[in-house]
Amino acid sequence: MSQGHAWVLGATGQLGRAAVRALAGDGWEVTAVSRGGGRDGRWDDGVRAVALDRDDDGALESALGEGCDVLVDMVAFTPAHARQLRSLSGRVGSAVVISSGAVYEDDRGRSFDTQGEPDGFPRYPVPLPETQRTVAAGDATYGTRKVALERELLAAGDALPVTLLRAGAVHGPYCRTPRELYFVKRLLDGRRRRVLAYGGGSRFHPLHVANAAELIRLAARRPGSRVLNAADPEAPTVAEIGAAIDAVLGRAAETETVLLDGPSPGGGVGDTPWSGAHPVVYDMAAAERELGYRPVTGYVESLPGTVEWLAGELAGRDWREAFPKMARNYGEALFDYAAEDAWLAAYDRGRGA
């Protein structure tokens, strides 16, 4: 028996691919919407692919026709996108929209937006609940725009029930900014020593695409207006992530990790995509209580698929070509081996090595 008709916007992105599979597997009739109208080879044949740019005036409204039972939106970033969804309230039964943990700020007003400032990294409660205050809504940053989006959608109330999922550090195949690249590339390049800031103890709660898809599947079955954190069952430290990737690539006995007591000494040395002065660990109790969420995978058990995909993407290609958004977001310092080697040489001299 069909659950109904589900539309997925951003269907060929990292999260969208997994969400389409999960919904189709749960009995939904799925329309997969993306700018290119492409398909994932693992989708069920019954999935209908549609080419559409949601920012083209009237395109989404026209294509939606008589509507759908649930609309899943991976690519809603602004209040304008929220207003677009609200305008469809008569034709959409409910919605599931991806938000971000970037909306939170700590009790001193620090957030991801201030992390580059002196003592600017937020110190959140551990674990971090959905009731934690957020940054002010506005147009200035990714986080402020997501807050504006959330508020606009929650104001829709009974007219359009919306589940907003505040995603952690998304990982898995098809990621445009894969944090695991930090360790995988180093190992594939033959590097056996690495430096980790903050004693390798930084924690930035990850979210595997399969767990995100499970949250979406459950929210589609249980419409409501709410915000929920979205994360894996565990939040490993940077050092634990590195060790797990070593094991996947069979290099566990060959690597040495040098731990810094504090932040990077400069030049990006020891500064990973997870590095932060304080832990970011999301409370998943609300999702468990309201949706019956149970993770379908853990970080370590999901790693082989991620690492295999990364290695394939890097084969014969410069990392900046394979992952241009990663290069834009993190810069050349992510793999500045010369700076790393110079620091390690000074470190070894200091130890009398």
Short mmCIF file of N, CA, C and O in Angstrom, two decimals, residues 37-145:
data_model
loop_
_atom_site.label_atom_id
_atom_site.label_comp_id
_atom_site.label_asym_id
_atom_site.label_seq_id
_atom_site.Cartn_x
_atom_site.Cartn_y
_atom_site.Cartn_z
N GLY A 37 17.77 17.05 -13.39
CA GLY A 37 16.81 15.98 -13.62
C GLY A 37 17.44 14.59 -13.67
O GLY A 37 16.87 13.67 -14.26
N GLY A 38 18.60 14.43 -13.05
CA GLY A 38 19.32 13.16 -13.11
C GLY A 38 18.75 12.10 -12.18
O GLY A 38 17.83 12.36 -11.39
N ARG A 39 19.31 10.91 -12.29
CA ARG A 39 18.89 9.78 -11.47
C ARG A 39 20.10 9.17 -10.79
O ARG A 39 21.22 9.23 -11.28
N ASP A 40 19.86 8.55 -9.65
CA ASP A 40 20.86 7.73 -8.97
C ASP A 40 20.61 6.28 -9.38
O ASP A 40 19.46 5.82 -9.39
N GLY A 41 21.67 5.57 -9.73
CA GLY A 41 21.52 4.20 -10.20
C GLY A 41 20.92 3.26 -9.18
O GLY A 41 20.46 2.16 -9.53
N ARG A 42 20.92 3.66 -7.89
CA ARG A 42 20.38 2.79 -6.85
C ARG A 42 18.91 3.06 -6.56
O ARG A 42 18.31 2.39 -5.72
N TRP A 43 18.33 4.02 -7.24
CA TRP A 43 16.91 4.30 -7.03
C TRP A 43 16.05 3.24 -7.66
O TRP A 43 16.40 2.63 -8.68
N ASP A 44 14.88 3.04 -7.06
CA ASP A 44 13.86 2.16 -7.62
C ASP A 44 13.40 2.69 -8.97
O ASP A 44 13.35 3.91 -9.20
N ASP A 45 13.05 1.79 -9.88
CA ASP A 45 12.61 2.22 -11.22
C ASP A 45 11.36 3.07 -11.18
O ASP A 45 11.08 3.84 -12.11
N GLY A 46 10.58 2.96 -10.11
CA GLY A 46 9.35 3.73 -10.01
C GLY A 46 9.56 5.19 -9.66
O GLY A 46 8.61 5.99 -9.73
N VAL A 47 10.77 5.57 -9.29
CA VAL A 47 11.05 6.97 -8.97
C VAL A 47 11.01 7.81 -10.24
O VAL A 47 11.66 7.49 -11.24
N ARG A 48 10.25 8.90 -10.20
CA ARG A 48 10.15 9.79 -11.35
C ARG A 48 11.11 10.95 -11.17
O ARG A 48 11.09 11.64 -10.14
N ALA A 49 11.98 11.18 -12.14
CA ALA A 49 12.96 12.26 -12.07
C ALA A 49 12.46 13.45 -12.88
O ALA A 49 12.00 13.31 -14.02
N VAL A 50 12.58 14.65 -12.29
CA VAL A 50 12.11 15.89 -12.93
C VAL A 50 13.21 16.93 -12.87
O VAL A 50 13.84 17.12 -11.83
N ALA A 51 13.44 17.61 -13.99
CA ALA A 51 14.41 18.71 -14.04
C ALA A 51 13.69 20.01 -13.73
O ALA A 51 12.71 20.36 -14.40
N LEU A 52 14.18 20.73 -12.70
CA LEU A 52 13.50 21.95 -12.28
C LEU A 52 14.43 22.78 -11.41
O LEU A 52 15.12 22.24 -10.54
N ASP A 53 14.46 24.08 -11.64
CA ASP A 53 15.18 25.01 -10.78
C ASP A 53 14.15 25.73 -9.91
O ASP A 53 13.36 26.51 -10.42
N ARG A 54 14.16 25.45 -8.61
CA ARG A 54 13.13 26.01 -7.74
C ARG A 54 13.17 27.54 -7.67
O ARG A 54 12.21 28.17 -7.22
N ASP A 55 14.29 28.13 -8.12
CA ASP A 55 14.40 29.59 -8.10
C ASP A 55 13.84 30.24 -9.37
O ASP A 55 13.76 31.47 -9.44
N ASP A 56 13.49 29.44 -10.37
CA ASP A 56 12.83 30.00 -11.56
C ASP A 56 11.39 30.35 -11.18
O ASP A 56 10.65 29.52 -10.64
N ASP A 57 11.00 31.56 -11.47
CA ASP A 57 9.70 32.06 -11.05
C ASP A 57 8.56 31.16 -11.53
O ASP A 57 8.39 30.94 -12.74
N GLY A 58 7.82 30.60 -10.58
CA GLY A 58 6.64 29.80 -10.89
C GLY A 58 6.91 28.37 -11.30
O GLY A 58 5.96 27.59 -11.49
N ALA A 59 8.17 27.97 -11.45
CA ALA A 59 8.48 26.64 -11.97
C ALA A 59 8.02 25.53 -11.02
O ALA A 59 7.41 24.54 -11.43
N LEU A 60 8.34 25.68 -9.74
CA LEU A 60 7.95 24.65 -8.77
C LEU A 60 6.44 24.57 -8.64
O LEU A 60 5.85 23.48 -8.65
N GLU A 61 5.81 25.73 -8.53
CA GLU A 61 4.35 25.76 -8.38
C GLU A 61 3.66 25.09 -9.56
O GLU A 61 2.68 24.34 -9.38
N SER A 62 4.16 25.34 -10.76
CA SER A 62 3.55 24.76 -11.96
C SER A 62 3.77 23.25 -12.02
O SER A 62 2.84 22.49 -12.31
N ALA A 63 5.00 22.82 -11.73
CA ALA A 63 5.32 21.39 -11.83
C ALA A 63 4.60 20.57 -10.77
O ALA A 63 4.26 19.41 -10.99
N LEU A 64 4.36 21.17 -9.62
CA LEU A 64 3.72 20.45 -8.53
C LEU A 64 2.28 20.06 -8.84
O LEU A 64 1.76 19.08 -8.30
N GLY A 65 1.67 20.79 -9.73
CA GLY A 65 0.32 20.44 -10.14
C GLY A 65 -0.66 20.41 -8.98
O GLY A 65 -0.79 21.38 -8.23
N GLU A 66 -1.36 19.28 -8.83
CA GLU A 66 -2.35 19.16 -7.77
C GLU A 66 -1.73 19.00 -6.39
O GLU A 66 -2.44 19.03 -5.39
N GLY A 67 -0.41 18.79 -6.34
CA GLY A 67 0.26 18.75 -5.05
C GLY A 67 0.83 17.39 -4.69
O GLY A 67 0.93 16.48 -5.52
N CYS A 68 1.21 17.26 -3.43
CA CYS A 68 1.80 16.03 -2.93
C CYS A 68 1.48 15.90 -1.45
O CYS A 68 1.05 16.86 -0.80
N ASP A 69 1.73 14.72 -0.92
CA ASP A 69 1.45 14.48 0.50
C ASP A 69 2.56 15.01 1.39
O ASP A 69 2.31 15.49 2.50
N VAL A 70 3.80 14.89 0.93
CA VAL A 70 4.93 15.44 1.70
C VAL A 70 5.95 15.99 0.72
O VAL A 70 6.21 15.39 -0.34
N LEU A 71 6.51 17.15 1.05
CA LEU A 71 7.56 17.75 0.25
C LEU A 71 8.82 17.80 1.12
O LEU A 71 8.81 18.37 2.21
N VAL A 72 9.90 17.20 0.62
CA VAL A 72 11.17 17.15 1.34
C VAL A 72 12.13 18.10 0.64
O VAL A 72 12.39 17.95 -0.56
N ASP A 73 12.65 19.07 1.38
CA ASP A 73 13.45 20.13 0.77
C ASP A 73 14.87 20.12 1.33
O ASP A 73 15.10 20.44 2.48
N MET A 74 15.81 19.73 0.46
CA MET A 74 17.23 19.70 0.83
C MET A 74 17.92 21.03 0.56
O MET A 74 19.04 21.25 1.02
N VAL A 75 17.27 21.88 -0.23
CA VAL A 75 17.96 23.06 -0.75
C VAL A 75 17.21 24.35 -0.41
O VAL A 75 17.14 25.28 -1.22
N ALA A 76 16.67 24.41 0.79
CA ALA A 76 16.03 25.63 1.28
C ALA A 76 17.03 26.39 2.14
O ALA A 76 17.46 25.88 3.18
N PHE A 77 17.39 27.59 1.73
CA PHE A 77 18.44 28.33 2.42
C PHE A 77 18.03 29.72 2.89
O PHE A 77 18.73 30.32 3.71
N THR A 78 16.93 30.24 2.37
CA THR A 78 16.59 31.63 2.62
C THR A 78 15.12 31.79 3.02
O THR A 78 14.30 30.90 2.78
N PRO A 79 14.77 32.95 3.59
CA PRO A 79 13.35 33.22 3.87
C PRO A 79 12.49 33.17 2.61
O PRO A 79 11.32 32.80 2.67
N ALA A 80 13.06 33.53 1.46
CA ALA A 80 12.30 33.46 0.20
C ALA A 80 11.91 32.03 -0.10
O ALA A 80 10.80 31.76 -0.58
N HIS A 81 12.82 31.08 0.16
CA HIS A 81 12.48 29.67 -0.03
C HIS A 81 11.38 29.25 0.93
O HIS A 81 10.48 28.47 0.58
N ALA A 82 11.43 29.75 2.16
CA ALA A 82 10.38 29.44 3.13
C ALA A 82 9.04 29.97 2.67
O ALA A 82 8.01 29.29 2.76
N ARG A 83 9.03 31.20 2.15
CA ARG A 83 7.77 31.78 1.68
C ARG A 83 7.24 31.00 0.47
O ARG A 83 6.02 30.84 0.31
N GLN A 84 8.15 30.51 -0.35
CA GLN A 84 7.74 29.68 -1.48
C GLN A 84 7.02 28.43 -1.00
O GLN A 84 5.96 28.06 -1.53
N LEU A 85 7.58 27.78 0.02
CA LEU A 85 6.94 26.59 0.56
C LEU A 85 5.60 26.93 1.20
O LEU A 85 4.62 26.19 1.04
N ARG A 86 5.55 28.02 1.93
CA ARG A 86 4.29 28.41 2.57
C ARG A 86 3.19 28.68 1.54
O ARG A 86 2.01 28.40 1.78
N SER A 87 3.58 29.18 0.39
CA SER A 87 2.59 29.47 -0.65
C SER A 87 1.96 28.19 -1.21
O SER A 87 0.92 28.24 -1.86
N LEU A 88 2.60 27.05 -0.94
CA LEU A 88 2.11 25.77 -1.44
C LEU A 88 1.27 25.03 -0.41
O LEU A 88 0.89 23.88 -0.64
N SER A 89 0.98 25.68 0.70
CA SER A 89 0.35 24.99 1.83
C SER A 89 -0.98 24.33 1.46
O SER A 89 -1.36 23.32 2.03
N GLY A 90 -1.69 24.86 0.49
CA GLY A 90 -2.95 24.24 0.10
C GLY A 90 -2.78 22.98 -0.71
O GLY A 90 -3.72 22.19 -0.85
N ARG A 91 -1.56 22.79 -1.25
CA ARG A 91 -1.33 21.63 -2.11
C ARG A 91 -0.33 20.64 -1.53
O ARG A 91 -0.09 19.58 -2.11
N VAL A 92 0.29 20.97 -0.42
CA VAL A 92 1.28 20.11 0.22
C VAL A 92 0.78 19.73 1.61
O VAL A 92 0.45 20.61 2.41
N GLY A 93 0.73 18.42 1.88
CA GLY A 93 0.22 17.99 3.17
C GLY A 93 1.13 18.35 4.32
O GLY A 93 0.69 18.84 5.37
N SER A 94 2.44 18.12 4.15
CA SER A 94 3.44 18.47 5.16
C SER A 94 4.78 18.59 4.48
O SER A 94 4.93 18.24 3.30
N ALA A 95 5.77 19.08 5.22
CA ALA A 95 7.11 19.24 4.66
C ALA A 95 8.17 18.80 5.66
O ALA A 95 7.96 18.84 6.87
N VAL A 96 9.31 18.38 5.11
CA VAL A 96 10.51 18.10 5.90
C VAL A 96 11.62 18.91 5.27
O VAL A 96 11.88 18.79 4.07
N VAL A 97 12.25 19.77 6.05
CA VAL A 97 13.23 20.71 5.52
C VAL A 97 14.54 20.59 6.29
O VAL A 97 14.55 20.55 7.52
N ILE A 98 15.63 20.57 5.56
CA ILE A 98 16.95 20.47 6.18
C ILE A 98 17.41 21.85 6.64
O ILE A 98 17.51 22.79 5.85
N SER A 99 17.68 21.95 7.93
CA SER A 99 18.29 23.14 8.49
C SER A 99 19.72 22.78 8.92
O SER A 99 20.33 21.88 8.33
N SER A 100 20.24 23.44 9.95
CA SER A 100 21.64 23.24 10.29
C SER A 100 21.91 23.54 11.75
O SER A 100 21.26 24.42 12.35
N GLY A 101 22.89 22.85 12.32
CA GLY A 101 23.35 23.17 13.66
C GLY A 101 24.04 24.52 13.73
O GLY A 101 24.31 25.03 14.83
N ALA A 102 24.29 25.13 12.57
CA ALA A 102 24.91 26.46 12.55
C ALA A 102 23.98 27.53 13.11
O ALA A 102 24.41 28.68 13.30
N VAL A 103 22.73 27.18 13.39
CA VAL A 103 21.80 28.19 13.92
C VAL A 103 22.07 28.51 15.39
O VAL A 103 21.67 29.56 15.88
N TYR A 104 22.76 27.63 16.11
CA TYR A 104 22.90 27.80 17.56
C TYR A 104 23.95 28.84 17.92
O TYR A 104 24.97 28.99 17.24
N GLU A 105 23.71 29.51 19.06
CA GLU A 105 24.76 30.32 19.67
C GLU A 105 24.81 29.98 21.16
O GLU A 105 23.83 29.49 21.73
N ASP A 106 25.96 30.23 21.77
CA ASP A 106 26.08 29.89 23.18
C ASP A 106 25.60 31.06 24.05
O ASP A 106 25.12 32.09 23.54
N ASP A 107 25.73 30.91 25.35
CA ASP A 107 25.17 31.91 26.26
C ASP A 107 25.95 33.22 26.26
O ASP A 107 25.50 34.20 26.88
N ARG A 108 27.09 33.26 25.57
CA ARG A 108 27.86 34.50 25.42
C ARG A 108 27.73 35.08 24.02
O ARG A 108 28.45 36.00 23.66
N GLY A 109 26.82 34.50 23.23
CA GLY A 109 26.59 35.02 21.89
C GLY A 109 27.58 34.52 20.85
O GLY A 109 27.63 35.04 19.74
N ARG A 110 28.35 33.48 21.19
CA ARG A 110 29.31 32.91 20.23
C ARG A 110 28.62 31.82 19.42
O ARG A 110 27.79 31.08 19.92
N SER A 111 29.02 31.70 18.15
CA SER A 111 28.43 30.72 17.25
C SER A 111 29.48 30.32 16.22
O SER A 111 30.64 30.75 16.29
N PHE A 112 29.06 29.56 15.22
CA PHE A 112 29.99 29.23 14.14
C PHE A 112 30.43 30.49 13.40
O PHE A 112 31.49 30.51 12.78
N ASP A 113 29.62 31.53 13.47
CA ASP A 113 29.97 32.78 12.80
C ASP A 113 31.12 33.50 13.48
O ASP A 113 31.77 34.35 12.86
N THR A 114 31.37 33.21 14.75
CA THR A 114 32.43 33.92 15.49
C THR A 114 33.66 33.06 15.73
O THR A 114 34.60 33.50 16.39
N GLN A 115 33.67 31.84 15.19
CA GLN A 115 34.74 30.91 15.56
C GLN A 115 36.13 31.35 15.11
O GLN A 115 37.14 30.90 15.66
N GLY A 116 36.21 32.24 14.13
CA GLY A 116 37.50 32.74 13.69
C GLY A 116 38.04 33.87 14.54
O GLY A 116 39.19 34.29 14.37
N GLU A 117 37.25 34.36 15.50
CA GLU A 117 37.68 35.45 16.36
C GLU A 117 38.42 34.91 17.59
O GLU A 117 38.24 33.74 17.95
N PRO A 118 39.24 35.73 18.26
CA PRO A 118 39.88 35.28 19.50
C PRO A 118 38.83 34.84 20.53
O PRO A 118 37.89 35.58 20.80
N ASP A 119 38.99 33.64 21.05
CA ASP A 119 38.04 33.07 22.00
C ASP A 119 36.62 33.09 21.44
O ASP A 119 35.64 33.23 22.17
N GLY A 120 36.51 32.91 20.13
CA GLY A 120 35.21 33.01 19.49
C GLY A 120 34.50 31.69 19.26
O GLY A 120 33.35 31.68 18.81
N PHE A 121 35.17 30.57 19.57
CA PHE A 121 34.50 29.29 19.33
C PHE A 121 33.44 29.07 20.40
O PHE A 121 33.69 29.24 21.59
N PRO A 122 32.22 28.71 19.99
CA PRO A 122 31.13 28.59 20.97
C PRO A 122 31.35 27.47 21.97
O PRO A 122 31.92 26.42 21.63
N ARG A 123 30.90 27.68 23.19
CA ARG A 123 30.93 26.64 24.22
C ARG A 123 29.47 26.26 24.51
O ARG A 123 28.79 26.90 25.32
N TYR A 124 29.02 25.23 23.83
CA TYR A 124 27.65 24.79 23.97
C TYR A 124 27.52 23.78 25.12
O TYR A 124 28.49 23.13 25.49
N PRO A 125 26.30 23.64 25.65
CA PRO A 125 26.09 22.53 26.60
C PRO A 125 26.29 21.20 25.88
O PRO A 125 26.10 21.09 24.67
N VAL A 126 26.69 20.19 26.64
CA VAL A 126 26.89 18.84 26.08
C VAL A 126 25.97 17.87 26.82
O VAL A 126 26.13 17.69 28.02
N PRO A 127 24.98 17.28 26.11
CA PRO A 127 24.68 17.52 24.69
C PRO A 127 23.86 18.78 24.50
O PRO A 127 23.28 19.33 25.43
N LEU A 128 23.82 19.24 23.25
CA LEU A 128 23.18 20.50 22.87
C LEU A 128 21.73 20.24 22.47
O LEU A 128 21.46 19.58 21.46
N PRO A 129 20.75 20.77 23.23
CA PRO A 129 19.34 20.53 22.91
C PRO A 129 18.79 21.57 21.93
O PRO A 129 19.38 22.64 21.74
N GLU A 130 17.65 21.26 21.35
CA GLU A 130 16.99 22.18 20.43
C GLU A 130 16.53 23.45 21.11
O GLU A 130 16.27 24.46 20.42
N THR A 131 16.41 23.44 22.43
CA THR A 131 15.98 24.63 23.16
C THR A 131 17.08 25.67 23.33
O THR A 131 16.81 26.78 23.80
N GLN A 132 18.32 25.33 22.98
CA GLN A 132 19.41 26.30 23.05
C GLN A 132 19.08 27.49 22.15
O GLN A 132 18.52 27.32 21.05
N ARG A 133 19.45 28.68 22.58
CA ARG A 133 19.12 29.87 21.80
C ARG A 133 19.87 29.86 20.47
O ARG A 133 20.89 29.17 20.30
N THR A 134 19.35 30.63 19.52
CA THR A 134 19.94 30.68 18.19
C THR A 134 20.45 32.09 17.89
O THR A 134 20.14 33.05 18.59
N VAL A 135 21.22 32.18 16.82
CA VAL A 135 21.66 33.49 16.34
C VAL A 135 20.43 34.26 15.85
O VAL A 135 19.37 33.68 15.60
N ALA A 136 20.58 35.56 15.71
CA ALA A 136 19.48 36.39 15.23
C ALA A 136 19.20 36.09 13.76
O ALA A 136 20.11 35.83 12.97
N ALA A 137 17.93 36.10 13.40
CA ALA A 137 17.56 35.90 12.00
C ALA A 137 18.05 37.08 11.17
O ALA A 137 18.05 38.23 11.63
N GLY A 138 18.50 36.81 9.95
CA GLY A 138 18.97 37.88 9.09
C GLY A 138 19.55 37.34 7.80
O GLY A 138 19.45 36.15 7.50
N ASP A 139 20.18 38.22 7.04
CA ASP A 139 20.74 37.86 5.73
C ASP A 139 22.26 37.76 5.74
O ASP A 139 22.87 37.48 4.70
N ALA A 140 22.89 37.95 6.90
CA ALA A 140 24.34 38.12 6.94
C ALA A 140 25.11 36.83 6.66
O ALA A 140 26.14 36.85 5.97
N THR A 141 24.67 35.70 7.23
CA THR A 141 25.45 34.47 7.15
C THR A 141 24.55 33.27 6.88
O THR A 141 23.31 33.37 6.95
N TYR A 142 25.17 32.15 6.62
CA TYR A 142 24.43 30.90 6.43
C TYR A 142 23.55 30.61 7.64
O TYR A 142 22.37 30.28 7.50
N GLY A 143 24.12 30.77 8.84
CA GLY A 143 23.37 30.48 10.06
C GLY A 143 22.20 31.43 10.27
O GLY A 143 21.09 31.00 10.63
N THR A 144 22.41 32.72 10.06
CA THR A 144 21.32 33.67 10.26
C THR A 144 20.21 33.48 9.23
O THR A 144 19.03 33.68 9.53
N ARG A 145 20.58 33.10 8.02
CA ARG A 145 19.56 32.83 6.99
C ARG A 145 18.76 31.58 7.33
O ARG A 145 17.54 31.52 7.09
#
